[in-house]
PDB file of C-alpha atoms in Angstrom:
ATOM      1  CA  UNK A 183      66.466 -91.645 -81.168  1.00 52.00           C
ATOM      2  CA  UNK A 184      66.498 -90.469 -77.604  1.00 57.00           C
ATOM      3  CA  UNK A 185      69.592 -90.324 -75.422  1.00 69.00           C
ATOM      4  CA  UNK A 186      68.376 -93.461 -73.605  1.00 68.00           C
ATOM      5  CA  UNK A 187      68.150 -95.320 -76.947  1.00 80.00           C
ATOM      6  CA  UNK A 188      71.695 -94.488 -78.095  1.00 92.00           C
ATOM      7  CA  UNK A 189      74.257 -97.299 -78.156  1.00 96.00           C
ATOM      8  CA  UNK A 190      76.503 -97.480 -75.101  1.00 96.00           C
ATOM      9  CA  UNK A 191      80.134 -98.572 -75.245  1.00 97.00           C
ATOM     10  CA  UNK A 192      80.157-101.233 -72.531  1.00 97.00           C
ATOM     11  CA  UNK A 193      83.810-102.269 -72.563  1.00 97.00           C
ATOM     12  CA  UNK A 194      87.131-101.352 -74.218  1.00 98.00           C
ATOM     13  CA  UNK A 195      90.237-103.513 -74.373  1.00 97.00           C
ATOM     14  CA  UNK A 196      93.449-102.067 -75.775  1.00 97.00           C
ATOM     15  CA  UNK A 197      96.382-104.342 -76.515  1.00 96.00           C
ATOM     16  CA  UNK A 198      99.534-104.620 -78.537  1.00 94.00           C
ATOM     17  CA  UNK A 199      99.199-107.579 -80.868  1.00 93.00           C
ATOM     18  CA  UNK A 200     101.184-109.268 -83.647  1.00 91.00           C
ATOM     19  CA  UNK A 201     100.305-110.339 -87.164  1.00 91.00           C
ATOM     20  CA  UNK A 202     102.407-111.963 -89.854  1.00 89.00           C
ATOM     21  CA  UNK A 203     101.902-113.038 -93.471  1.00 90.00           C
ATOM     22  CA  UNK A 204      99.401-110.193 -93.882  1.00 91.00           C
ATOM     23  CA  UNK A 205      96.640-111.887 -91.901  1.00 93.00           C
ATOM     24  CA  UNK A 206      95.125-112.371 -88.489  1.00 95.00           C
ATOM     25  CA  UNK A 207      92.465-114.637 -87.034  1.00 94.00           C
ATOM     26  CA  UNK A 208      89.570-114.074 -84.689  1.00 95.00           C
ATOM     27  CA  UNK A 209      88.198-117.342 -83.389  1.00 93.00           C
ATOM     28  CA  UNK A 210      86.244-119.078 -80.696  1.00 89.00           C
ATOM     29  CA  UNK A 211      86.123-122.728 -79.653  1.00 80.00           C
ATOM     30  CA  UNK A 212      88.335-125.484 -80.990  1.00 71.00           C
ATOM     31  CA  UNK A 213      88.522-125.579 -84.768  1.00 70.00           C
ATOM     32  CA  UNK A 214      90.328-128.854 -85.368  1.00 75.00           C
ATOM     33  CA  UNK A 215      88.027-129.741 -88.273  1.00 82.00           C
ATOM     34  CA  UNK A 216      88.491-126.321 -89.878  1.00 86.00           C
ATOM     35  CA  UNK A 217      91.242-125.859 -92.482  1.00 87.00           C
ATOM     36  CA  UNK A 218      92.793-122.417 -91.816  1.00 87.00           C
ATOM     37  CA  UNK A 219      94.816-122.655 -95.037  1.00 89.00           C
ATOM     38  CA  UNK A 220      91.633-123.063 -97.106  1.00 93.00           C
ATOM     39  CA  UNK A 221      89.895-120.209 -95.284  1.00 95.00           C
ATOM     40  CA  UNK A 222      92.951-118.004 -95.857  1.00 94.00           C
ATOM     41  CA  UNK A 223      92.873-118.899 -99.574  1.00 95.00           C
ATOM     42  CA  UNK A 224      89.174-118.012 -99.594  1.00 97.00           C
ATOM     43  CA  UNK A 225      90.019-114.599 -98.082  1.00 97.00           C
ATOM     44  CA  UNK A 226      92.779-114.049-100.665  1.00 95.00           C
ATOM     45  CA  UNK A 227      90.493-115.031-103.553  1.00 96.00           C
ATOM     46  CA  UNK A 228      87.496-112.973-102.428  1.00 94.00           C
ATOM     47  CA  UNK A 229      87.213-109.753-100.428  1.00 93.00           C
ATOM     48  CA  UNK A 230      90.110-110.163 -97.978  1.00 96.00           C
ATOM     49  CA  UNK A 231      87.934-111.770 -95.341  1.00 98.00           C
ATOM     50  CA  UNK A 232      86.555-115.298 -94.990  1.00 97.00           C
ATOM     51  CA  UNK A 233      85.006-117.461 -92.312  1.00 96.00           C
ATOM     52  CA  UNK A 234      84.752-121.160 -91.634  1.00 93.00           C
ATOM     53  CA  UNK A 235      82.810-122.111 -88.535  1.00 89.00           C
ATOM     54  CA  UNK A 236      84.351-120.381 -85.534  1.00 91.00           C
ATOM     55  CA  UNK A 237      87.392-119.043 -87.480  1.00 94.00           C
ATOM     56  CA  UNK A 238      87.395-115.602 -89.137  1.00 96.00           C
ATOM     57  CA  UNK A 239      90.434-114.674 -91.285  1.00 96.00           C
ATOM     58  CA  UNK A 240      91.132-110.984 -92.014  1.00 97.00           C
ATOM     59  CA  UNK A 241      93.810-109.873 -94.483  1.00 96.00           C
ATOM     60  CA  UNK A 242      95.881-106.735 -93.889  1.00 94.00           C
ATOM     61  CA  UNK A 243      97.566-104.602 -96.563  1.00 93.00           C
ATOM     62  CA  UNK A 244     100.842-104.789 -94.592  1.00 90.00           C
ATOM     63  CA  UNK A 245     102.831-108.009 -94.574  1.00 90.00           C
ATOM     64  CA  UNK A 246     103.455-107.886 -90.843  1.00 89.00           C
ATOM     65  CA  UNK A 247     103.303-105.761 -87.742  1.00 90.00           C
ATOM     66  CA  UNK A 248     104.912-107.041 -84.571  1.00 90.00           C
ATOM     67  CA  UNK A 249     103.524-104.184 -82.463  1.00 92.00           C
ATOM     68  CA  UNK A 250     100.060-103.471 -83.859  1.00 93.00           C
ATOM     69  CA  UNK A 251      97.675-101.416 -81.757  1.00 96.00           C
ATOM     70  CA  UNK A 252      94.473-103.442 -81.320  1.00 97.00           C
ATOM     71  CA  UNK A 253      91.347-101.986 -79.766  1.00 98.00           C
ATOM     72  CA  UNK A 254      88.290-104.136 -79.032  1.00 98.00           C
ATOM     73  CA  UNK A 255      85.039-102.353 -78.200  1.00 98.00           C
ATOM     74  CA  UNK A 256      81.847-104.012 -76.988  1.00 98.00           C
ATOM     75  CA  UNK A 257      78.657-102.008 -77.546  1.00 98.00           C
ATOM     76  CA  UNK A 258      75.036-102.373 -76.409  1.00 97.00           C
ATOM     77  CA  UNK A 259      73.878-101.865 -80.030  1.00 96.00           C
ATOM     78  CA  UNK A 260      75.389-100.834 -83.372  1.00 96.00           C
ATOM     79  CA  UNK A 261      77.513 -97.717 -82.783  1.00 97.00           C
ATOM     80  CA  UNK A 262      77.470 -94.648 -84.998  1.00 95.00           C
ATOM     81  CA  UNK A 263      79.418 -95.159 -88.204  1.00 92.00           C
ATOM     82  CA  UNK A 264      82.876 -93.666 -88.663  1.00 96.00           C
ATOM     83  CA  UNK A 265      84.138 -95.483 -91.776  1.00 96.00           C
ATOM     84  CA  UNK A 266      85.563 -92.243 -93.182  1.00 96.00           C
ATOM     85  CA  UNK A 267      88.237 -92.400 -90.456  1.00 97.00           C
ATOM     86  CA  UNK A 268      89.433 -95.868 -91.550  1.00 98.00           C
ATOM     87  CA  UNK A 269      91.238 -97.245 -94.617  1.00 97.00           C
ATOM     88  CA  UNK A 270      90.030-100.861 -94.385  1.00 97.00           C
ATOM     89  CA  UNK A 271      86.686-102.148 -93.101  1.00 98.00           C
ATOM     90  CA  UNK A 272      85.044-105.571 -92.860  1.00 98.00           C
ATOM     91  CA  UNK A 273      81.778-106.810 -91.373  1.00 97.00           C
ATOM     92  CA  UNK A 274      81.055-110.296 -90.066  1.00 97.00           C
ATOM     93  CA  UNK A 275      79.164-112.329 -87.502  1.00 96.00           C
ATOM     94  CA  UNK A 276      80.973-113.893 -84.583  1.00 95.00           C
ATOM     95  CA  UNK A 277      79.339-116.374 -82.224  1.00 93.00           C
ATOM     96  CA  UNK A 278      81.371-116.539 -79.021  1.00 94.00           C
ATOM     97  CA  UNK A 279      80.891-119.497 -76.715  1.00 91.00           C
ATOM     98  CA  UNK A 280      82.199-120.087 -73.199  1.00 91.00           C
ATOM     99  CA  UNK A 281      85.677-120.689 -74.712  1.00 89.00           C
ATOM    100  CA  UNK A 282      85.868-116.946 -75.389  1.00 92.00           C
ATOM    101  CA  UNK A 283      87.266-114.999 -78.329  1.00 95.00           C
ATOM    102  CA  UNK A 284      90.925-115.072 -79.305  1.00 94.00           C
ATOM    103  CA  UNK A 285      93.158-113.127 -81.684  1.00 95.00           C
ATOM    104  CA  UNK A 286      96.056-114.919 -83.390  1.00 92.00           C
ATOM    105  CA  UNK A 287      98.229-114.829 -86.504  1.00 90.00           C
ATOM    106  CA  UNK A 288     100.482-117.230 -88.361  1.00 83.00           C
ATOM    107  CA  UNK A 289     104.031-117.870 -87.100  1.00 76.00           C
ATOM    108  CA  UNK A 290     103.280-116.116 -83.815  1.00 71.00           C
ATOM    109  CA  UNK A 291     103.068-117.689 -80.404  1.00 68.00           C
ATOM    110  CA  UNK A 292     100.623-115.074 -79.198  1.00 70.00           C
ATOM    111  CA  UNK A 293      97.047-116.159 -78.591  1.00 84.00           C
ATOM    112  CA  UNK A 294      95.553-112.950 -77.282  1.00 92.00           C
ATOM    113  CA  UNK A 295      92.385-113.537 -75.267  1.00 93.00           C
ATOM    114  CA  UNK A 296      89.857-110.813 -75.957  1.00 96.00           C
ATOM    115  CA  UNK A 297      87.525-109.721 -73.184  1.00 94.00           C
ATOM    116  CA  UNK A 298      84.283-110.748 -74.871  1.00 96.00           C
ATOM    117  CA  UNK A 299      81.605-112.752 -73.039  1.00 96.00           C
ATOM    118  CA  UNK A 300      79.663-115.523 -74.725  1.00 95.00           C
ATOM    119  CA  UNK A 301      77.056-114.253 -77.170  1.00 95.00           C
ATOM    120  CA  UNK A 302      76.089-113.718 -80.800  1.00 96.00           C
ATOM    121  CA  UNK A 303      77.715-110.597 -82.232  1.00 97.00           C
ATOM    122  CA  UNK A 304      77.928-108.486 -85.319  1.00 97.00           C
ATOM    123  CA  UNK A 305      81.507-107.347 -85.839  1.00 97.00           C
ATOM    124  CA  UNK A 306      82.952-104.303 -87.593  1.00 98.00           C
ATOM    125  CA  UNK A 307      86.702-104.708 -88.109  1.00 98.00           C
ATOM    126  CA  UNK A 308      88.553-101.580 -89.223  1.00 98.00           C
ATOM    127  CA  UNK A 309      92.196-100.759 -89.901  1.00 97.00           C
ATOM    128  CA  UNK A 310      94.239 -97.646 -90.716  1.00 97.00           C
ATOM    129  CA  UNK A 311      97.751 -96.271 -90.821  1.00 94.00           C
ATOM    130  CA  UNK A 312      98.856 -98.252 -93.864  1.00 92.00           C
ATOM    131  CA  UNK A 313     101.838 -96.885 -95.739  1.00 87.00           C
ATOM    132  CA  UNK A 314     102.634 -99.612 -98.248  1.00 83.00           C
ATOM    133  CA  UNK A 315     100.924-102.707 -99.604  1.00 82.00           C
ATOM    134  CA  UNK A 316     102.897-105.869 -98.826  1.00 79.00           C
ATOM    135  CA  UNK A 317     106.259-105.669 -97.134  1.00 76.00           C
ATOM    136  CA  UNK A 318     106.540-102.193 -95.585  1.00 68.00           C
ATOM    137  CA  UNK A 319     110.278-102.390 -94.898  1.00 74.00           C
ATOM    138  CA  UNK A 320     109.537-102.551 -91.176  1.00 82.00           C
ATOM    139  CA  UNK A 321     108.131-105.028 -88.707  1.00 86.00           C
ATOM    140  CA  UNK A 322     106.365-102.141 -86.947  1.00 85.00           C
ATOM    141  CA  UNK A 323     104.808-100.056 -89.735  1.00 89.00           C
ATOM    142  CA  UNK A 324     102.379 -98.263 -87.411  1.00 88.00           C
ATOM    143  CA  UNK A 325      98.976 -99.498 -88.574  1.00 93.00           C
ATOM    144  CA  UNK A 326      96.201-100.067 -86.069  1.00 96.00           C
ATOM    145  CA  UNK A 327      93.082-102.214 -85.963  1.00 97.00           C
ATOM    146  CA  UNK A 328      89.768-101.939 -84.138  1.00 98.00           C
ATOM    147  CA  UNK A 329      87.113-104.603 -83.597  1.00 98.00           C
ATOM    148  CA  UNK A 330      83.660-103.334 -82.624  1.00 98.00           C
ATOM    149  CA  UNK A 331      81.138-105.912 -81.426  1.00 98.00           C
ATOM    150  CA  UNK A 332      77.450-105.575 -80.605  1.00 97.00           C
ATOM    151  CA  UNK A 333      74.634-108.099 -80.020  1.00 97.00           C
ATOM    152  CA  UNK A 334      73.359-109.628 -83.242  1.00 95.00           C
ATOM    153  CA  UNK A 335      69.686-110.011 -83.901  1.00 87.00           C
ATOM    154  CA  UNK A 336      68.714-112.351 -86.662  1.00 85.00           C
ATOM    155  CA  UNK A 337      70.651-114.564 -89.006  1.00 87.00           C
ATOM    156  CA  UNK A 338      74.391-115.024 -89.367  1.00 89.00           C
ATOM    157  CA  UNK A 339      75.968-112.434 -91.686  1.00 87.00           C
ATOM    158  CA  UNK A 340      78.545-113.642 -94.202  1.00 94.00           C
ATOM    159  CA  UNK A 341      81.817-111.716 -93.871  1.00 97.00           C
ATOM    160  CA  UNK A 342      82.204-108.857 -96.344  1.00 97.00           C
ATOM    161  CA  UNK A 343      84.563-106.034 -97.184  1.00 97.00           C
ATOM    162  CA  UNK A 344      83.037-102.604 -96.671  1.00 97.00           C
ATOM    163  CA  UNK A 345      86.059-100.480 -97.546  1.00 97.00           C
ATOM    164  CA  UNK A 346      89.442-101.125 -99.191  1.00 95.00           C
ATOM    165  CA  UNK A 347      92.629 -99.103 -99.043  1.00 93.00           C
ATOM    166  CA  UNK A 348      93.869 -98.350-102.544  1.00 87.00           C
ATOM    167  CA  UNK A 349      97.527 -98.293-101.455  1.00 78.00           C
TER     168      UNK A 349
END
């Protein structure tokens, strides 16, 4: 691979986000016909990640974090792997329409708009900084999450866990 062929990080968004009940959502468009409770149950009963239409549910080892560091990176192509630096990792496909991409969690009033233009993406969602599974005894346990997105060629990829923190 030549230097010209290497993936380029096109955009970075850093934010402080919130999640509760050990889960957060990434979604696009209106999902009135989607049952978030069922998708959450699917995530709990499978690999900690599930998707229904435009809604992707990701489970976190921590019960909550009311000041989670969230970094969203948009790349020109799949970036070099760094899974060794992360405790949790999930892959998925996200199709973003003109509505955009939002981050949200249960019981929160925060709908964080992510700076992602319309397109078909592969997503790598990684987390680290976990200190305890479940309730960490703090609402700000210090974990962080990153979402990397790059253009997707080909078919939709079912969400899957790539790495799990043993806790």
